[in-house]
mmCIF file of C-alpha atoms in Angstrom:
data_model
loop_
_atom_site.group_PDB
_atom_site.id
_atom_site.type_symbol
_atom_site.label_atom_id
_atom_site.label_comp_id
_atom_site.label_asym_id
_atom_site.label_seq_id
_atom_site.Cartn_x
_atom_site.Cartn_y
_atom_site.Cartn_z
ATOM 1 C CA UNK Q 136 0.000 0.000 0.000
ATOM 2 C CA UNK Q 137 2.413 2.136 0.870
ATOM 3 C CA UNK Q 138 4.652 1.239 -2.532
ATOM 4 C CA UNK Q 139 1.575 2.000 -4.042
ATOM 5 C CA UNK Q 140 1.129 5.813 -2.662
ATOM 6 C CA UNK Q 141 4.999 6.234 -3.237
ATOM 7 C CA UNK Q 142 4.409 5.530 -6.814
ATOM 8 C CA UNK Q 143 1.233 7.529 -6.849
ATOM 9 C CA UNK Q 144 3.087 10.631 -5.555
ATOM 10 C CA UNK Q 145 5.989 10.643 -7.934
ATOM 11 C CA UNK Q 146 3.551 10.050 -10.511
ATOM 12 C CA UNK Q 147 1.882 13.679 -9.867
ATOM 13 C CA UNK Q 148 5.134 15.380 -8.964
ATOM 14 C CA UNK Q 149 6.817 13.922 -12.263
ATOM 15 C CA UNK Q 150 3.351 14.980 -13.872
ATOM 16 C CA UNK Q 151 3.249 18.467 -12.337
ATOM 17 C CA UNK Q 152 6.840 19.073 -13.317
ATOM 18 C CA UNK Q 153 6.167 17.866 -17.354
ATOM 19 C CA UNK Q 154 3.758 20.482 -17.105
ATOM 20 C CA UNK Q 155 5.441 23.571 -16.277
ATOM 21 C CA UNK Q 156 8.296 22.492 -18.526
ATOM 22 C CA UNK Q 157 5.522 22.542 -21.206
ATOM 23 C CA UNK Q 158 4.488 25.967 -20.199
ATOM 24 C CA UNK Q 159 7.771 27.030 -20.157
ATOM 25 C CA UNK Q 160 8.238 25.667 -23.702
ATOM 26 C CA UNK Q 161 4.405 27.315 -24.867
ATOM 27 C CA UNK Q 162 5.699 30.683 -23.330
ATOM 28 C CA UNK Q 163 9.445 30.581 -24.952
ATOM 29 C CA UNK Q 164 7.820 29.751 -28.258
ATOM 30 C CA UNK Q 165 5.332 32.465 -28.362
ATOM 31 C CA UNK Q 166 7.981 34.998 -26.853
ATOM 32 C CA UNK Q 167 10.137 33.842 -29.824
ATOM 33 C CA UNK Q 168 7.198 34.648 -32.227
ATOM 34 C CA UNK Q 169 6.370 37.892 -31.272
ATOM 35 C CA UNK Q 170 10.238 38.759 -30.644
ATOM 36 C CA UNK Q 171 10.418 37.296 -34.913
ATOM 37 C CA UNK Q 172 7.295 39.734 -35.616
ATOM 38 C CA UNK Q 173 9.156 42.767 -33.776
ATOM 39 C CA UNK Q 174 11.944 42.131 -35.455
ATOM 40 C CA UNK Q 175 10.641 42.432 -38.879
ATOM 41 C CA UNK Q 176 9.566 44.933 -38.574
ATOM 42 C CA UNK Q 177 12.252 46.784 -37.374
ATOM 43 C CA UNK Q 178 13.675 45.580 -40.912
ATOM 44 C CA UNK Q 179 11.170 46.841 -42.453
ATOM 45 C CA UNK Q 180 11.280 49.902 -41.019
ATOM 46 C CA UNK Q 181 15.430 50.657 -41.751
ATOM 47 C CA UNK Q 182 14.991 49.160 -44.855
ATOM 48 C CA UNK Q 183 11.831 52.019 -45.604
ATOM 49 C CA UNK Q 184 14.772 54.553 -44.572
ATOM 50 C CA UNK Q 185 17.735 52.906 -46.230
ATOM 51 C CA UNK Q 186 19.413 52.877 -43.034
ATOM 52 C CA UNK Q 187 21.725 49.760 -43.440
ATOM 53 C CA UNK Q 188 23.448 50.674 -40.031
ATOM 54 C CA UNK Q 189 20.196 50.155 -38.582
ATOM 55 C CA UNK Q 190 19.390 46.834 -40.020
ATOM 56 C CA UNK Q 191 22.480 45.959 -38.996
ATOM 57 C CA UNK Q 192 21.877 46.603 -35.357
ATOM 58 C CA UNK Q 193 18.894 45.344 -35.727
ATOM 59 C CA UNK Q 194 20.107 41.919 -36.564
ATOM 60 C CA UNK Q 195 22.601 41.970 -34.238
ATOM 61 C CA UNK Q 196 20.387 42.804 -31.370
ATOM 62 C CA UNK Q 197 17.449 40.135 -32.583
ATOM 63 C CA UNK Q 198 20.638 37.271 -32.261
ATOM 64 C CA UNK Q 199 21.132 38.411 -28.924
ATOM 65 C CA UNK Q 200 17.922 38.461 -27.895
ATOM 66 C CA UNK Q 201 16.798 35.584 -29.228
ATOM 67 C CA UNK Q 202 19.970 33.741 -27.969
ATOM 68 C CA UNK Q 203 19.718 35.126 -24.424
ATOM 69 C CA UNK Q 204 15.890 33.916 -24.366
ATOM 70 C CA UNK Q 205 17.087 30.530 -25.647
ATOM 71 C CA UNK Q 206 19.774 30.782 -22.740
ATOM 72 C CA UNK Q 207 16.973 31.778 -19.902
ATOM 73 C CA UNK Q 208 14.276 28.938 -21.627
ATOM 74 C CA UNK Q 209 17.303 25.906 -21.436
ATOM 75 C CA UNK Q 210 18.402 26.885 -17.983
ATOM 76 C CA UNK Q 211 14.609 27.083 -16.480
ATOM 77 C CA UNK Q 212 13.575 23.876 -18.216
ATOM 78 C CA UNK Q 213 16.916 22.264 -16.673
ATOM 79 C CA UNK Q 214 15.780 24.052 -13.416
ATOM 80 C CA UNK Q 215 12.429 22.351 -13.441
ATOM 81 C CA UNK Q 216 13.794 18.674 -14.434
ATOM 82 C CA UNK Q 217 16.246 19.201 -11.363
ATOM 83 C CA UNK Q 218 13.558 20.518 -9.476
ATOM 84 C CA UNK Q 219 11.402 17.214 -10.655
ATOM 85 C CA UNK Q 220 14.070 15.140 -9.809
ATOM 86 C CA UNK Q 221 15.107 16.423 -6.620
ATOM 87 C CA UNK Q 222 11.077 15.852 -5.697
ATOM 88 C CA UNK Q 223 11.119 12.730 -6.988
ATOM 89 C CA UNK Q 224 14.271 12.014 -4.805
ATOM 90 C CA UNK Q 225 13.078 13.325 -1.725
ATOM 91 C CA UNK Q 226 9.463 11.089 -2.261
ATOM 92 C CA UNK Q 227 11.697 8.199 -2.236
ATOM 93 C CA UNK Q 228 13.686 9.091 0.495
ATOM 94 C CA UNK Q 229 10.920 9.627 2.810
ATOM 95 C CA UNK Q 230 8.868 6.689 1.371
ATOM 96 C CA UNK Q 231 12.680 4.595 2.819
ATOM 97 C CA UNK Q 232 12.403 6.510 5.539
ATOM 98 C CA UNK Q 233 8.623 5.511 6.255
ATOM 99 C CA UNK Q 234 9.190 2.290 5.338
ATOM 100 C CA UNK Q 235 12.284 1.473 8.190
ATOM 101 C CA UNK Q 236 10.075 3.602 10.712
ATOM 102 C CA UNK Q 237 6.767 1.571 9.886
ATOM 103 C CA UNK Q 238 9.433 -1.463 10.226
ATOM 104 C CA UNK Q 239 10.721 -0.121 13.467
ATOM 105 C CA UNK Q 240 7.321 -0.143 14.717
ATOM 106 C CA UNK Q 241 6.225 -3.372 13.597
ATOM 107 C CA UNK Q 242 9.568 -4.326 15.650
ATOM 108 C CA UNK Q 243 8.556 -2.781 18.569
ATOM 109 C CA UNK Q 244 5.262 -3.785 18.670
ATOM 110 C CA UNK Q 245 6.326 -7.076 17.729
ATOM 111 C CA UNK Q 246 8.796 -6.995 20.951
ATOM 112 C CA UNK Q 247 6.376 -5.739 22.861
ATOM 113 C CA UNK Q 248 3.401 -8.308 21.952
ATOM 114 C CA UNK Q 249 5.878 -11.010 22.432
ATOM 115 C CA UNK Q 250 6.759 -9.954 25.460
ATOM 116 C CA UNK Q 251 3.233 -9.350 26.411
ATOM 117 C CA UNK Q 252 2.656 -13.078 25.376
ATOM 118 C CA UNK Q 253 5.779 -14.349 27.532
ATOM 119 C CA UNK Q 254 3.797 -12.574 30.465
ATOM 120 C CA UNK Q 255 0.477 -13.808 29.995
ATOM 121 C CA UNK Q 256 2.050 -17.158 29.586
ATOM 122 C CA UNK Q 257 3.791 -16.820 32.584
ATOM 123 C CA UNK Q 258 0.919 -15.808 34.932
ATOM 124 C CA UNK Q 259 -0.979 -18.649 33.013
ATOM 125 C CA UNK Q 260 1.472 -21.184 34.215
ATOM 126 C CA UNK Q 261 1.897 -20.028 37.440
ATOM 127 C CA UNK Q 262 -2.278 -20.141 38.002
ATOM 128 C CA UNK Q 263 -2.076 -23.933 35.971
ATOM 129 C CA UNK Q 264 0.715 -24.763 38.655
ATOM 130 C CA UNK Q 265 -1.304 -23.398 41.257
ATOM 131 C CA UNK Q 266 -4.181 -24.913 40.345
ATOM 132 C CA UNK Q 267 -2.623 -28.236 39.955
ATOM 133 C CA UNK Q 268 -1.050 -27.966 43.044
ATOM 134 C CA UNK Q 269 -4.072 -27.714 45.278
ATOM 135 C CA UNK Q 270 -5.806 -30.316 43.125
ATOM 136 C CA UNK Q 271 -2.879 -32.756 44.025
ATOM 137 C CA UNK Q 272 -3.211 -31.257 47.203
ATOM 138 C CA UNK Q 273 -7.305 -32.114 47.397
ATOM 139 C CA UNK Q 274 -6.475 -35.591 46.085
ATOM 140 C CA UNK Q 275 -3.946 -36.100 48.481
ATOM 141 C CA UNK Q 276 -6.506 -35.062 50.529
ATOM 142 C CA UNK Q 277 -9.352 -37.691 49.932
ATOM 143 C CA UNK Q 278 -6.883 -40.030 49.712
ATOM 144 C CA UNK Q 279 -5.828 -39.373 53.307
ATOM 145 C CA UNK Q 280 -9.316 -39.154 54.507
ATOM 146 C CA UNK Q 281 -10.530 -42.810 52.634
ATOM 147 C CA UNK Q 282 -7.095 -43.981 53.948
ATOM 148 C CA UNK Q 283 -8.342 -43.186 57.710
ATOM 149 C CA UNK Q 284 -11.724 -44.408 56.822
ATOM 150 C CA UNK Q 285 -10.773 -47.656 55.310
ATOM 151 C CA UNK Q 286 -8.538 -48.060 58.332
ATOM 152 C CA UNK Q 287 -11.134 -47.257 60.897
ATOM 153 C CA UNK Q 288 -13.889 -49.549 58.955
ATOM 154 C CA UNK Q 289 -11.047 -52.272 58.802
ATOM 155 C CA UNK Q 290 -10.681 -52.056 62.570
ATOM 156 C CA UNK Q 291 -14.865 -52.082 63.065
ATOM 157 C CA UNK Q 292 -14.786 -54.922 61.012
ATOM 158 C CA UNK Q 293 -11.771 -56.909 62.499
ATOM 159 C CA UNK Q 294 -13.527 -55.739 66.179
ATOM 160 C CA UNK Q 295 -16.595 -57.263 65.422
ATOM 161 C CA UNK Q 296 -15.266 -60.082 63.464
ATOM 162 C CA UNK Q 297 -13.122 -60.953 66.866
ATOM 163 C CA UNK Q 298 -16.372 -60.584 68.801
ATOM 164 C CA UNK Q 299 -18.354 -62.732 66.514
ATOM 165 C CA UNK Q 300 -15.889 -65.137 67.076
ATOM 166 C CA UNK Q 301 -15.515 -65.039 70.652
ATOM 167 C CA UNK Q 302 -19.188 -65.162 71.408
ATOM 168 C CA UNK Q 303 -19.442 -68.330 68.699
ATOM 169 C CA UNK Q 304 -16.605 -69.997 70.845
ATOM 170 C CA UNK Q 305 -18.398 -69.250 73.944
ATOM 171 C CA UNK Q 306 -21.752 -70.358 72.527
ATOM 172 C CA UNK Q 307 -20.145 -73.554 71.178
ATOM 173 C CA UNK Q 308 -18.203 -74.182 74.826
ATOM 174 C CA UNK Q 309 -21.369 -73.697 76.737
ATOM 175 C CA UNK Q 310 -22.996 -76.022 74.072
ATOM 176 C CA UNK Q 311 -20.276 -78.663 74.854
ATOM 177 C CA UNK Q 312 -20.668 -78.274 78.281
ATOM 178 C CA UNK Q 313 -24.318 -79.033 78.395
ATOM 179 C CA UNK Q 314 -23.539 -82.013 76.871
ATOM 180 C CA UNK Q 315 -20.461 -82.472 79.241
ATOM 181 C CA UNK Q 316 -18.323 -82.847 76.449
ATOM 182 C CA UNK Q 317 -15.306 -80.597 76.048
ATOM 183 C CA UNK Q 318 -12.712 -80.181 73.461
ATOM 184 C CA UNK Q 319 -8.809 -80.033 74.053
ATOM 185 C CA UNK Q 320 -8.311 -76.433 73.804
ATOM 186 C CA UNK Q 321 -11.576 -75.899 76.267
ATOM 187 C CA UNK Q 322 -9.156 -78.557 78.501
ATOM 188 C CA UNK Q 323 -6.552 -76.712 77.778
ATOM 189 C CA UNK Q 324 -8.317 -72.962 78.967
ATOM 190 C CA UNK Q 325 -9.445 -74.653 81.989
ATOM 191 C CA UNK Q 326 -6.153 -75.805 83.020
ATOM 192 C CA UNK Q 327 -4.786 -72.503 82.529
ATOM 193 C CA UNK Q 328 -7.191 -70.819 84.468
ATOM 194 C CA UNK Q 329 -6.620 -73.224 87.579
ATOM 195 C CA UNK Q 330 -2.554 -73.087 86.764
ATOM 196 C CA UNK Q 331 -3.371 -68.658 87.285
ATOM 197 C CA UNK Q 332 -5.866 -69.133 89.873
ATOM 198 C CA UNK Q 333 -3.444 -71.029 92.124
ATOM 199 C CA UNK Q 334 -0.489 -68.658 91.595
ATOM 200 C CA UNK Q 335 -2.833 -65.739 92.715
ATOM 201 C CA UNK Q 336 -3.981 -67.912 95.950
ATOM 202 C CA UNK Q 337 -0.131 -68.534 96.600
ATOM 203 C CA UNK Q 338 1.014 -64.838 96.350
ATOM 204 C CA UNK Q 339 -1.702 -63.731 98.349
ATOM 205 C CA UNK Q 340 -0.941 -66.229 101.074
ATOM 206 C CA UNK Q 341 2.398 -65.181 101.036
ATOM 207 C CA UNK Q 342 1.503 -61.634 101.707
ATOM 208 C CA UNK Q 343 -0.723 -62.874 104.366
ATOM 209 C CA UNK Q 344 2.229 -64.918 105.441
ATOM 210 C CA UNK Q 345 4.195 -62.210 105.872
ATOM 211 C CA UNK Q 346 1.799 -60.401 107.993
ATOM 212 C CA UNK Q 347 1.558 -62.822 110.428
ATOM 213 C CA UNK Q 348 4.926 -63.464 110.678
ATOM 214 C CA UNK Q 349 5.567 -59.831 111.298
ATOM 215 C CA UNK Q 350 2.751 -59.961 114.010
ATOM 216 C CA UNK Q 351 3.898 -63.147 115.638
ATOM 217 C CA UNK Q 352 7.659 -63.068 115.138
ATOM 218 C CA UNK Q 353 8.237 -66.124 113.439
ATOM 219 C CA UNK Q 354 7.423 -68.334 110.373
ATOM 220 C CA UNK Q 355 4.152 -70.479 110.777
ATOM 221 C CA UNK Q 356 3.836 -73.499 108.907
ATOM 222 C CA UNK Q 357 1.315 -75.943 107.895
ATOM 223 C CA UNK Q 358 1.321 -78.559 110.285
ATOM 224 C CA UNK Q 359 1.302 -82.557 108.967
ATOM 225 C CA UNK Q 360 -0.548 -83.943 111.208
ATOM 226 C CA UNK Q 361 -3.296 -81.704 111.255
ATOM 227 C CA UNK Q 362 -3.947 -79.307 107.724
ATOM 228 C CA UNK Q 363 -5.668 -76.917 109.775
ATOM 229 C CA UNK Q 364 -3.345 -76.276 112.345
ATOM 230 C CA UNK Q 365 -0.221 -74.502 111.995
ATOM 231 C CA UNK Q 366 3.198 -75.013 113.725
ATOM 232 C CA UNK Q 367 4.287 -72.042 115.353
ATOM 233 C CA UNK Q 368 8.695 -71.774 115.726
ATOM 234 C CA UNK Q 369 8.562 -71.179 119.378
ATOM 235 C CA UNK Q 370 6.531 -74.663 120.025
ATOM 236 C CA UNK Q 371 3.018 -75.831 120.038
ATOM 237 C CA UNK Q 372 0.667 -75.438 117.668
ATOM 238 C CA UNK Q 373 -1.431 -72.224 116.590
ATOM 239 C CA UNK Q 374 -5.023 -72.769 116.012
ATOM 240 C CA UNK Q 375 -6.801 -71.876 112.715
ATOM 241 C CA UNK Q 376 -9.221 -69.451 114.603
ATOM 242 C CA UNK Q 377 -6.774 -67.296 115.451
ATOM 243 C CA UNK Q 378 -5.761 -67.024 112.076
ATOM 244 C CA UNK Q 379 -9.146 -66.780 110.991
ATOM 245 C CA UNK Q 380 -9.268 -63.816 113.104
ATOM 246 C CA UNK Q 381 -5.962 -62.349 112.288
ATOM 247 C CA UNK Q 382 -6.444 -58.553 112.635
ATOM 248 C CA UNK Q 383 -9.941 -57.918 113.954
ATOM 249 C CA UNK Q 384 -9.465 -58.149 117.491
ATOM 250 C CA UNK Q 385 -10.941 -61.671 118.870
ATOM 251 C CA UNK Q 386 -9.771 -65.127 119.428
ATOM 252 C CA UNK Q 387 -13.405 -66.508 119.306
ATOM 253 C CA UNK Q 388 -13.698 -67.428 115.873
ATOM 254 C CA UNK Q 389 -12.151 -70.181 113.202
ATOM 255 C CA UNK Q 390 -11.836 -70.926 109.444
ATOM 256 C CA UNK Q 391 -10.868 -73.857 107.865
ATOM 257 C CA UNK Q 392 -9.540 -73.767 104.298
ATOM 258 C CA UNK Q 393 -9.186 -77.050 102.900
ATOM 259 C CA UNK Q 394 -8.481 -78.021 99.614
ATOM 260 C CA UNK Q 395 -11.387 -77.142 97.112
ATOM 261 C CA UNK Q 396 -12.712 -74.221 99.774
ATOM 262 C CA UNK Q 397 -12.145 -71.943 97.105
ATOM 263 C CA UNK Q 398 -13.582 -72.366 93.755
ATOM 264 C CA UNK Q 399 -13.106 -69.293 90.786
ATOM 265 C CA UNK Q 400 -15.026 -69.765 87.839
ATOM 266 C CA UNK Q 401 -12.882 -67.690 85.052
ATOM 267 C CA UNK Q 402 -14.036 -67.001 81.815
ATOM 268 C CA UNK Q 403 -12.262 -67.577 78.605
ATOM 269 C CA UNK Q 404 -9.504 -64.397 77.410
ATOM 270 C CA UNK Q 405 -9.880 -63.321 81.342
ATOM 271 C CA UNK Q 406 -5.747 -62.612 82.123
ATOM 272 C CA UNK Q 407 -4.144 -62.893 85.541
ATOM 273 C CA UNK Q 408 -5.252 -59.549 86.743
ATOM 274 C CA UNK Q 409 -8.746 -60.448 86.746
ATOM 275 C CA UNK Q 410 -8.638 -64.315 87.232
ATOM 276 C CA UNK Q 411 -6.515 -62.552 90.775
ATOM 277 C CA UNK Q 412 -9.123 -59.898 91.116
ATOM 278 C CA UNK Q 413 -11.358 -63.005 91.490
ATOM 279 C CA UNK Q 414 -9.516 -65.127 93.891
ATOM 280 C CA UNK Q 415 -9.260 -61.594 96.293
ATOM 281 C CA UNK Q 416 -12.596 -61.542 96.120
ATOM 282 C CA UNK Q 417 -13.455 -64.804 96.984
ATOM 283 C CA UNK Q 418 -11.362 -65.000 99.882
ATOM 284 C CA UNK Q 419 -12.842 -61.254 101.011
ATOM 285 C CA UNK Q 420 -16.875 -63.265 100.807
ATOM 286 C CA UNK Q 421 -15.143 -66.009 102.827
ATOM 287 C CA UNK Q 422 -13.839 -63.803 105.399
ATOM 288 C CA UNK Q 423 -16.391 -61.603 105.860
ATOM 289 C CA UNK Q 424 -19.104 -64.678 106.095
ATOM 290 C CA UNK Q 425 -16.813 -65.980 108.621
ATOM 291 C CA UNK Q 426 -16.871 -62.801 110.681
#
């Protein structure tokens, strides 16, 4: 487009110059016609007077005119074509010198859209990476969250599952033991129990031991002869009633504990906290029946 214009405009200015040139050319020719008319007649004139110094004169003034006009007409008309050329030169110059600033332009804004488009791309990625971040971050998330939920429904389910079981084992023992039948491992919990049951009886009579040794001064021991009497270092043999009534005050009172006196009934999965617990127990009810 811009070619085009360029062309357009030293189109006219070549145009515009042709035409004065022409003018130039229409004005020397008619100046030279009526310079040609004046001239003859001048000629005329001397030549009515027989004046040959005249004519002379007047020929040599008519060369020099007409050569001095030719003179003024050739330098004008090379005036005009510099003049047209000059135009023509400057039209080009400034149509280069449009050109490289339309190019510098289209540089710049080229740079700058570019670097527009570097920006934009950059605060796209950065909201892309933020975005995918707390996405991953969300998943991570509900991952966490069915994690803990699987877990804790895993645990209900392995809970329940062991309680199911248990209470089908205890069903099915108390089903074999209305019938009076009774597997190995039933044999085997049973035997446990009493094995637990007897060390908690034995530690507790050893504390009890050791109270009445500290209250007596002296080991007692079972005596052989008779399993409810007690052999006292010092000689003689201590009653059971005063054992009985170790600690409360009287002598008027008696236990026997014989072998099967005390009877705990544990449960299966009780440990030996409880199947003790039990045993303490028992021995308080016999105690406190006794006083």
């Amino acid at each position: 487009e811009w070619v085009a214009e360029s062309n357009e405009r030293i189109a006219e200015t070549r145009a515009e110059g042709l035409a004065r040139i022409a003018k130039l050319e229409s004005d020397y020719a008619r100046d030279r016609e009526r310079a040609a008319g004046d001239h003859r007649d001048r000629l005329l004139s001397a030549a009515a007077r027989l004046d040959a110094v005249a004519v002379r004169e007047e020929q040599r003034r008519y060369a020099t005119q007409q050569q001095e006009a030719e003179d003024a007409f050739n330098e004008r008309v090379a005036s005009e074509r510099q003049s047209i050329a000059e135009r023509i030169e400057q039209e080009r110059e400034g149509h280069e010198e449009r050109l490289r600033e339309a190019r510098q332009a289209d540089q710049e804004r080229i740079a700058d859209m570019r670097e527009a488009q570097a920006e934009q791309q950059r605060l796209e990625d950065e909201d892309r990476a933020i975005r995918l971040q707390r996405q991953a971050e969300d998943h991570q998330r509900q991952l966490d969250e069915q994690a803990r939920a699987n877990a804790e429904r895993l645990a209900q389910i392995s809970t329940q599952a062991a309680q199911e079981r248990a209470a089908l084992d205890e069903d099915f023992l108390q089903q074999l033991a209305s019938l009076n039948l009774y597997n190995q491992h039933w044999l085997d919990l049973q035997k446990a129990k009493e094995k637990e049951s007897l060390l908690s009886f034995e530690r507790w009579w050893d504390a009890v031991n050791e109270q009445i040794n500290a209250t007596i001064q002296g080991p007692i021991t079972e005596a052989e002869a008779w399993p409810t009497r007690f052999i006292v270092p010092g000689g003689g043999a201590a009653g059971a009633a005063p054992l009985a009534n170790f600690g409360s005050g009287t002598t008027n009172r008696s236990v026997n504990i014989a072998e099967g006196a005390i009877v705990v009934n544990a449960a299966p999965g009780q440990n030996e906290a409880q199947v003790a617990r039990l045993v303490r127990e028992e021995m308080i009810s016999l105690l406190e029946a006794v006083n």
